[in-house]
Coordinates of C-alpha atoms and ligand atoms in Angstrom, one line a residue:
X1 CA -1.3 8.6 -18.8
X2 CA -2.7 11.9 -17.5
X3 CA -4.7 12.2 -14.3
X4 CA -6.9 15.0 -13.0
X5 CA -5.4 15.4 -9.0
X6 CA -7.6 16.4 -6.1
X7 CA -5.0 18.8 -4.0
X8 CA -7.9 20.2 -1.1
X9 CA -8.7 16.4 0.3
X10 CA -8.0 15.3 3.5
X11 CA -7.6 12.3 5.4
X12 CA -8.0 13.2 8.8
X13 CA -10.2 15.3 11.0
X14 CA -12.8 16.9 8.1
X15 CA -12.1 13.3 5.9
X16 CA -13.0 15.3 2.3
X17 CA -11.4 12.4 0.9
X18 CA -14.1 11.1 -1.8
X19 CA -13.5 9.2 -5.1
X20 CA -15.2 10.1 -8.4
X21 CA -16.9 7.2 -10.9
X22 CA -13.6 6.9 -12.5
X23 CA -11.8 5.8 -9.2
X24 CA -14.3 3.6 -8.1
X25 CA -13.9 1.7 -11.3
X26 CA -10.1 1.6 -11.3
X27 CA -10.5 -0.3 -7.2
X28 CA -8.3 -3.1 -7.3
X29 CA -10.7 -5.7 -5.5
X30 CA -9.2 -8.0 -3.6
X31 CA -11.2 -11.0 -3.8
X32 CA -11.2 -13.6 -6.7
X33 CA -13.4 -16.2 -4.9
X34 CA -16.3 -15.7 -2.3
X35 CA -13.9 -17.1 0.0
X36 CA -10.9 -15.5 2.1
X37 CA -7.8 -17.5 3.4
X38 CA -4.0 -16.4 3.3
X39 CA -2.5 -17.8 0.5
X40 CA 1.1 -17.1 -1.7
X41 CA -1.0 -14.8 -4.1
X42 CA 1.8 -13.7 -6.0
X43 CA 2.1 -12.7 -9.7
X44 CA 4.1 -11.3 -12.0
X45 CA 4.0 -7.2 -11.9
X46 CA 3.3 -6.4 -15.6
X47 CA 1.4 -3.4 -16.4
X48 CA -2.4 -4.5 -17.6
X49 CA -4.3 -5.8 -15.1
X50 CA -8.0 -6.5 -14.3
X51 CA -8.5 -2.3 -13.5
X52 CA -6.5 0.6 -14.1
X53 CA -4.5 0.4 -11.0
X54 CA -2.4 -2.3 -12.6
X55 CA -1.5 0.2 -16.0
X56 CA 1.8 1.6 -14.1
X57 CA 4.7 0.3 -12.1
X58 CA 4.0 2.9 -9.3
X59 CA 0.2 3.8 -9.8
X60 CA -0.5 7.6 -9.3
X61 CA -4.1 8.8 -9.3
X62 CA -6.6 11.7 -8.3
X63 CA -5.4 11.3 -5.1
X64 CA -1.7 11.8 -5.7
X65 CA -1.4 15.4 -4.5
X66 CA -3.5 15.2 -1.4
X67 CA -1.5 11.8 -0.6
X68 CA 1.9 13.6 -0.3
X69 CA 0.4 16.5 1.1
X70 CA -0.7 13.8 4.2
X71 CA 2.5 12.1 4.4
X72 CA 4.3 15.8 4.7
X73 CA 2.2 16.4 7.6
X74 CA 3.0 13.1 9.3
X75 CA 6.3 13.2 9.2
X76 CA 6.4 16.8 10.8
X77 CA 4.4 15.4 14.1
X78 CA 6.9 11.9 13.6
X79 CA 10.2 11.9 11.7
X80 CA 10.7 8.4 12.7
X81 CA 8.2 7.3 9.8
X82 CA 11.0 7.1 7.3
X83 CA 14.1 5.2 8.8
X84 CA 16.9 3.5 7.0
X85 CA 20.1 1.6 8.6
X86 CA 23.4 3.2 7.6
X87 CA 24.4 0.1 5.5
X88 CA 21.6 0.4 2.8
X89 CA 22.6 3.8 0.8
X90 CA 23.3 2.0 -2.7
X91 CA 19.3 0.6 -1.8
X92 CA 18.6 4.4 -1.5
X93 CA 20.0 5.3 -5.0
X94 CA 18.4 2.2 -6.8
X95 CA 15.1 3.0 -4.9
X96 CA 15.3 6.4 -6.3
X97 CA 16.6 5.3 -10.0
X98 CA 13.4 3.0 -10.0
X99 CA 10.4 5.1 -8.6
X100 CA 11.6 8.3 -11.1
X101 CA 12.6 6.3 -14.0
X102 CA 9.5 4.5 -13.8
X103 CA 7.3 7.6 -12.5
X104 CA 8.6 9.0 -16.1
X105 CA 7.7 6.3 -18.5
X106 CA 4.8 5.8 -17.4
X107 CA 3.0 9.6 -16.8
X108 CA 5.6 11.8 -19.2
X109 CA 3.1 14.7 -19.2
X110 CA 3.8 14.7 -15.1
X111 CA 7.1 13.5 -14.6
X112 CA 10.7 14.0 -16.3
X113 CA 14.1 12.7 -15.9
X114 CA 16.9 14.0 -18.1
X115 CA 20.2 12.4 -17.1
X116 CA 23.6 14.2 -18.4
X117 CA 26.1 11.1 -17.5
X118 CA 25.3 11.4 -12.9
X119 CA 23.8 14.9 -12.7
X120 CA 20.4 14.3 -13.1
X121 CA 17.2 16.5 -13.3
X122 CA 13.9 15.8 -12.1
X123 CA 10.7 17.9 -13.0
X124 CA 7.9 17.0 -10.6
X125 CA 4.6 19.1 -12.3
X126 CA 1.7 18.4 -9.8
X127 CA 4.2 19.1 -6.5
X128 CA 6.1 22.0 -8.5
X129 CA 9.6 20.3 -8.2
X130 CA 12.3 20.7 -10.2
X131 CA 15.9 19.4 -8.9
X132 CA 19.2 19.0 -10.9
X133 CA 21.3 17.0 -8.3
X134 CA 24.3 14.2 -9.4
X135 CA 23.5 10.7 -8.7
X136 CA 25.2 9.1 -5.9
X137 CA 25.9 12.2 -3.4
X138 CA 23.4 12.8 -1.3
X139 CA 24.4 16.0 -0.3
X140 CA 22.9 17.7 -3.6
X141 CA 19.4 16.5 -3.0
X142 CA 17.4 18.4 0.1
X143 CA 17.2 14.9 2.2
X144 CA 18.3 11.8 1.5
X145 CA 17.4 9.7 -1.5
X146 CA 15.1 7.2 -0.2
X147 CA 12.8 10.0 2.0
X148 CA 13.5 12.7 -1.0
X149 CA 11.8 10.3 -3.6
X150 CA 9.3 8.2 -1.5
X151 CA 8.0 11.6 -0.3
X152 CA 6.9 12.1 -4.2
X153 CA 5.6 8.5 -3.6
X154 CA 1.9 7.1 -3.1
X155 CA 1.9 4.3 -0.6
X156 CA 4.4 3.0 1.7
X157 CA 7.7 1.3 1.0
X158 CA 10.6 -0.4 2.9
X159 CA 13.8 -1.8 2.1
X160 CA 14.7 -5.1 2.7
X161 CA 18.6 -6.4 3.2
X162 CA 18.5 -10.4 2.4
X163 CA 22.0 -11.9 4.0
X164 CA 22.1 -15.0 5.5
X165 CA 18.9 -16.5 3.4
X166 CA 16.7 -14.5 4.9
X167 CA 15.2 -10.8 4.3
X168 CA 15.4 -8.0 7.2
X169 CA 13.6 -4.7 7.0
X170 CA 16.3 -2.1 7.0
X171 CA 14.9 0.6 6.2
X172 CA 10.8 2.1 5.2
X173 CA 8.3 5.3 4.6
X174 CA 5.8 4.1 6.4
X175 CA 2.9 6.7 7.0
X176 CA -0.4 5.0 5.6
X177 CA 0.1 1.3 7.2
X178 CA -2.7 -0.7 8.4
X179 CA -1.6 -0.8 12.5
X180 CA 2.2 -1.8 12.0
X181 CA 5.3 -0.3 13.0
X182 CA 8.0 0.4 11.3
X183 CA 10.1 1.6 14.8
X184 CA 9.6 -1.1 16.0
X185 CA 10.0 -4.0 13.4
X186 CA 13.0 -2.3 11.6
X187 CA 15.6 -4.5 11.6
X188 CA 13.5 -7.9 11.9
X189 CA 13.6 -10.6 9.5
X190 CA 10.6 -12.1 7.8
X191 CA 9.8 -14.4 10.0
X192 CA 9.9 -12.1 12.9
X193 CA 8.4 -9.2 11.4
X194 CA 4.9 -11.5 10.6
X195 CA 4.8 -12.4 14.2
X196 CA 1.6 -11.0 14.5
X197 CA -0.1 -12.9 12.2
X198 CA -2.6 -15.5 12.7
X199 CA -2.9 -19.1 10.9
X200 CA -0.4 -18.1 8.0
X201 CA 2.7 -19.4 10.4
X202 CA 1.3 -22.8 10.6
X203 CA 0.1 -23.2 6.9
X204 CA 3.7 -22.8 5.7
X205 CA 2.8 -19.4 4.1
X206 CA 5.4 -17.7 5.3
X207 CA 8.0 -20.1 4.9
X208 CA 7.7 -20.7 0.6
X209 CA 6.5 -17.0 0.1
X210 CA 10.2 -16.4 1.8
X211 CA 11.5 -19.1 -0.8
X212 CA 9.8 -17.7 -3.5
X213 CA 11.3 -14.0 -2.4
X214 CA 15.0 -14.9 -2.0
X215 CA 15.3 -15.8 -6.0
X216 CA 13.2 -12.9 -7.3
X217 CA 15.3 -11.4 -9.9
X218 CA 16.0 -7.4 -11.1
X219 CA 13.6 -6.8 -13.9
X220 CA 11.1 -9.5 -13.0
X221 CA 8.8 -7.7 -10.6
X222 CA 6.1 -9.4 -8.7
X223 CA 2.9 -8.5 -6.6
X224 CA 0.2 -9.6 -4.6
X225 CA -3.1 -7.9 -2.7
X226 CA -4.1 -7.5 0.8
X227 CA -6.8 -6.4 2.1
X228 CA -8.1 -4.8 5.4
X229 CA -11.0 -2.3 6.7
X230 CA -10.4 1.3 7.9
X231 CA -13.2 3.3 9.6
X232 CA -13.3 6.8 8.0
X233 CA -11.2 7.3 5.1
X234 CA -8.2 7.6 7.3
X235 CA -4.0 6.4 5.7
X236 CA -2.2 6.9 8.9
X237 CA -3.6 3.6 11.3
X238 CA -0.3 3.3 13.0
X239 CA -0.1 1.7 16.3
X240 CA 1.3 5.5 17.4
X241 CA -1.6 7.0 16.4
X242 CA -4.0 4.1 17.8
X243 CA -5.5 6.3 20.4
X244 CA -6.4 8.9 17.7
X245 CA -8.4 5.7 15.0
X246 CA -8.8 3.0 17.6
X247 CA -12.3 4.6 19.2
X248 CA -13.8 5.3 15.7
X249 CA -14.3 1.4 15.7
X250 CA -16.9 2.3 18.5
X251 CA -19.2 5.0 16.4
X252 CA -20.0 2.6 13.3
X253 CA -24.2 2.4 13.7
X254 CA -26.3 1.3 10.9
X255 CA -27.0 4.7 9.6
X256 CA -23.2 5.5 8.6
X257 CA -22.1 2.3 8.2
X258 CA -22.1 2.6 4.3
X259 CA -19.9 6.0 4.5
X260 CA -17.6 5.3 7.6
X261 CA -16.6 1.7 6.3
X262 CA -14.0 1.6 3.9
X263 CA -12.7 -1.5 2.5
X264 CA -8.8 -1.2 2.9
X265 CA -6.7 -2.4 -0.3
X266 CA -3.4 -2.9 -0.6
X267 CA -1.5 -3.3 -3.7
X268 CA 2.3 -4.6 -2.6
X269 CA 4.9 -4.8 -5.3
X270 CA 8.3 -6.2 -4.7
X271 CA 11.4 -5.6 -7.2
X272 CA 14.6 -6.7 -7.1
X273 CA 17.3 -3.7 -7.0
X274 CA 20.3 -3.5 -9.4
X275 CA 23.1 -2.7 -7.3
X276 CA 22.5 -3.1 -3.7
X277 CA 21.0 -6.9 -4.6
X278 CA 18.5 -5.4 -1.7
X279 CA 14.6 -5.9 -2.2
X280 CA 12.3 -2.6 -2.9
X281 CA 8.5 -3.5 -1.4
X282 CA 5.8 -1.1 -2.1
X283 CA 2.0 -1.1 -0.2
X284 CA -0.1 1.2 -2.3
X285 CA -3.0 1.9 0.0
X286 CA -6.7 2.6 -1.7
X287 CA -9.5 3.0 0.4
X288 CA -13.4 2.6 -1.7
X289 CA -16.6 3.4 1.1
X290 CA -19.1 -0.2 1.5
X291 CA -21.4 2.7 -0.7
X292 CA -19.2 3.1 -3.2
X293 CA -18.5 -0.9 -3.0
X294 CA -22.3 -1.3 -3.1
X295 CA -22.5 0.5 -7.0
X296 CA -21.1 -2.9 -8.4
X297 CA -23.1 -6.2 -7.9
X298 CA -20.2 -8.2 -8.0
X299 CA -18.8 -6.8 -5.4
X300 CA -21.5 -6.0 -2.9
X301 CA -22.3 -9.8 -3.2
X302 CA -18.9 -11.1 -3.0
X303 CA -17.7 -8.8 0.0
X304 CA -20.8 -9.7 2.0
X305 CA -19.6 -13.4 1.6
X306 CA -15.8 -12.9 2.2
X307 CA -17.2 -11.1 5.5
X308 CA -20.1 -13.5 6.6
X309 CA -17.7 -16.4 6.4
X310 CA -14.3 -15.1 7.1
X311 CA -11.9 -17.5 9.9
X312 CA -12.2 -15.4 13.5
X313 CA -9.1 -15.4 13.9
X314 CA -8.4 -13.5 11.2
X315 CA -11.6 -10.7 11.3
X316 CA -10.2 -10.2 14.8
X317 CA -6.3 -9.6 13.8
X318 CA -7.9 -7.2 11.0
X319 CA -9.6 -5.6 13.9
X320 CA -13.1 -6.2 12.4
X321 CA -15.3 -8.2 15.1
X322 CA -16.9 -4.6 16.7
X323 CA -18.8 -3.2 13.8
X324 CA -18.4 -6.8 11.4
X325 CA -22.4 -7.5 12.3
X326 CA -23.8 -3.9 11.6
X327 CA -21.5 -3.9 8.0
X328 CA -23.2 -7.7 7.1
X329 CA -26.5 -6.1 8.6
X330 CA -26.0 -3.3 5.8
X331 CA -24.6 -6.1 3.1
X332 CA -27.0 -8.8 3.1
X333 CA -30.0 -7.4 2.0
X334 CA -27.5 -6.6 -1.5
X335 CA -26.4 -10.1 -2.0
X336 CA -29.0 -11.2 -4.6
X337 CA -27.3 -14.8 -3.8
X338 CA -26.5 -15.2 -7.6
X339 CA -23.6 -17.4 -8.2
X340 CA -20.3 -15.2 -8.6
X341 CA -17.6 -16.4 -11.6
X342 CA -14.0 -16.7 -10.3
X343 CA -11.7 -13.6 -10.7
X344 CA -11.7 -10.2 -10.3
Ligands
HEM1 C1 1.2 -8.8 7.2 C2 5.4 -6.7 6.0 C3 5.8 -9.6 2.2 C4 1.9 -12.0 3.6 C5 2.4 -8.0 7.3 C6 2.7 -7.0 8.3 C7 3.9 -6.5 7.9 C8 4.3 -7.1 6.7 C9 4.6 -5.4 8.7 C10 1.9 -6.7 9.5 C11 2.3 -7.6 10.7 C12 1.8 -7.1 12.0 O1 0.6 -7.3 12.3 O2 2.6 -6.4 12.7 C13 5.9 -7.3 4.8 C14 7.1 -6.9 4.1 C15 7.2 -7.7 3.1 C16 6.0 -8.6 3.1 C17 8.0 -5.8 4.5 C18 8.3 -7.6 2.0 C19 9.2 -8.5 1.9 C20 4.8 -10.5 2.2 C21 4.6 -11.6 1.3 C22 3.5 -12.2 1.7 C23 3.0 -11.6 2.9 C24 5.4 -11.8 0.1 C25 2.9 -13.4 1.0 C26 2.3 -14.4 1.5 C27 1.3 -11.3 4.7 C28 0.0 -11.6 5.3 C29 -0.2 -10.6 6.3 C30 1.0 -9.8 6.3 C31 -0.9 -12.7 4.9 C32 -1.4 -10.5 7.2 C33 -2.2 -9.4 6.6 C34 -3.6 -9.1 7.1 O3 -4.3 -10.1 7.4 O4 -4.1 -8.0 7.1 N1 3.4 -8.0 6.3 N2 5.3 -8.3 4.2 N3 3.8 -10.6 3.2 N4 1.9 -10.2 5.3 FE1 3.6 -9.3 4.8

C-alpha cells in the first residue's frame, strides 16, 4: 500500500488538520447498531475489514507525517508521555520487532527492514530515517526501543506486564489519549486502571474482557473500537493539558457545530509478545468532523440515534452533556428515520 502524506497539518492552535474523500471513506465507524452500551466487542485482528483502516496491522494514512510531527512536539513540552518500568526491556525489543516488521510487510514502498543475524537496518522514507543498529542493545539506537519506534508510530500504545492473573500497565506513548493519564495509571492493573468508568464495573465487562485477555496468544491478535467526541480536531486531550481543550467545550454554537465536532475513534489492537509473554495494546486515534460524518446517510442517521439515546452516565464520562443538544439540534433534521441494517 502506498499513501499520499499531508506533512504541513496541524492539530493544535491553527487545526489545518482536514481529511480528503478518500479518508472519510476509510473512517472506521464505530457503531453496528443504533444503539450504544459497553460491551466485550472484541474480534480477531486480521487484515480486511469493513474500510481500509482494517487493511494493515498498524494502519498508516495521510495523516502519518503530521501525526509524528505532533507527538515530537509533545514530548518536548512533556517527556513523561512515554514511560516504561525498568523490568519490561525484552517488551521494548518485541514492541519494536512487531511495529517494523509489520510496518514493512504491509507498506514496502515506505518502510524496510533488512536483518544481517542482530544488526538490523531500518529505512523510514516519509520521516527520512535510516538506522543500522543490533537488536537487543539499546545503546545503538538514539533512545530506547519502545520511544525510538512508537515515535515512527500513529496512535498510542502501552505495555502491559500480566503476573499474578492480572495485567498492569508498565509502560506507554501516550500523546493523543481521550483525557487519561498515563503518569498517573502506570503501574495499575486492569481493574484499577478502568476506575473511571461508569456502568461497565457492574455489568461484568471488565471482569471476562480481563479473562478473555489473560489467554490471548502470540500471533492471534485481537481488537475492538471505542469511541469518543473531541471539539476541534485536537490528539493531545490529556488531563495535563485540560486547561488548554477543556473550555473549547464552551464555544460549540449551532453555526460551527458541524466543523468543531469531531467524532473520536479509536481503533485498539492487543498482541501477545514473543519473548517478554508481555501484552502490546495499540489506540489508533481518527478524528472525522459531524460534516464530514454528515456526507454518508448511514451514518448521519445512526450517530444522531447513538447520541439521542445514549445512557447519561455515560455522555457525561465522555464529557458530552455541554454541547450534546446543539450536535442533535444539527443531527436530527439528517435522520430521514429510515430503518438502519445491522453492521458497519
Ligand atoms: C476506558 C486502558 C483494554 C474497555 C479505558 C481508559 C483507559 C483504558 C486508560 C480510560 C479510563 C479513565 O477514564 O481514566 C486500557 C488498556 C487496555 C484496555 C491499557 C489494554 C489491556 C480494554 C478492553 C476493553 C476495554 C479489552 C473491553 C471491554 C474500556 C471501556 C472504556 C475504557 C468500555 C470506557 C471508554 C469510554 O467510554 O470512552 N481503557 N483498556 N478496555 N476501556 Fe480500556
Amino acid at each position: 500500500m502506498t499513501v499520499q502524506f499531508k506533512p504541513a497539518e496541524t492539530f493544535r492552535d491553527t487545526f489545518t488538520y482536514r481529511k480528503s474523500p478518500e479518508d472519510i471513506l476509510r473512517f472506521p465507524f464505530p457503531f453496528p447498531e443504533d444503539e450504544y452500551m459497553y460491551s466485550v466487542n472484541i474480534e480477531p485482528h486480521v487484515r480486511g475489514g469493513p474500510t481500509a483502516a482494517f487493511q494493515a496491522q498498524f494502519d498508516i494514512d495521510e495523516h502519518y507525517v503530521a501525526e509524528c510531527r505532533e507527538r515530537e512536539r509533545v514530548l518536548k513540552e512533556d517527556p513523561k508521555r512515554c514511560q516504561v518500568l525498568p523490568h519490561m526491556m525484552a517488551a521494548q525489543w518485541d514492541t519494536l520487532e512487531m511495529i517494523m516488521e509489520n510496518l514493512a510487510a504491509d507498506y514496502p514502498a515506505h518502510f524496510t527492514l533488512t536483518k544481517d543475524g542482530d544488526v538490523w537496518t531500518w529505512v523510514n522514507r516519509p520521516l527520512g530515517i535510516h538506522q543500522t543498529f543490533t537488536f537487543g542493545k539499546a545503546e545503538t539506537l538514539p533512545c530506547a526501543p519502545f520511544e525510538y519506534i512508537t515515535r515512527q508510530a500513529q496512535g498510542d500504545f502501552t505495555l502491559q506486564d500480566q503476573r499474578e492473573d492480572n495485567l498492569f500497565v508498565d509502560g506507554g506513548m501516550v500523546t493523543t489519549q481521550a483525557d487519561w493519564s498515563l503518569e498517573f495509571d502506570i503501574g495499575m492493573s486492569f481493574q484499577e486502571w478502568h476506575g473511571p468508568v461508569p456502568l461497565a464495573h457492574e455489568k461484568g465487562v471488565f471482569d471476562r474482557a480481563l479473562k478473555y485477555l489473560l489467554r490471548l496468544q502470540y500471533g492471534q491478535p485481537v481488537r475492538r473500537l471505542n469511541w469518543t467526541m473531541t471539539i476541534n480536531p485536537r490528539l493531545d486531550t490529556s488531563p495535563e493539558n485540560y486547561p488548554v481543550w477543556g473550555p473549547d467545550k464552551a464555544t460549540v454554537t449551532s453555526e460551527n457545530v458541524a466543523e468543531k465536532v469531531h467524532l473520536r475513534v479509536e481503533l485498539q489492537t492487543l498482541y501477545r509478545l514473543p519473548r517478554s509473554g508481555a501484552i502490546l495494546f495499540g489506540i489508533r486515534c481518527y478524528l472525522t468532523s459531524l460534516a464530514d460524518i454528515a456526507k454518508v446517510p448511514k451514518w448521519r442517521r445512526r450517530l444522531h440515534r447513538v447520541l439521542r439515546d445514549l445512557h447519561p452516565d455515560i455522555a457525561a464520562y465522555k464529557g458530552i452533556p455541554r454541547y450534546q443538544q446543539t450536535v442533535l439540534d444539527y443531527l436530527a433534521p439528517l435522520d430521514d428515520g429510515s430503518p438502519t441494517s445491522k453492521g458497519i
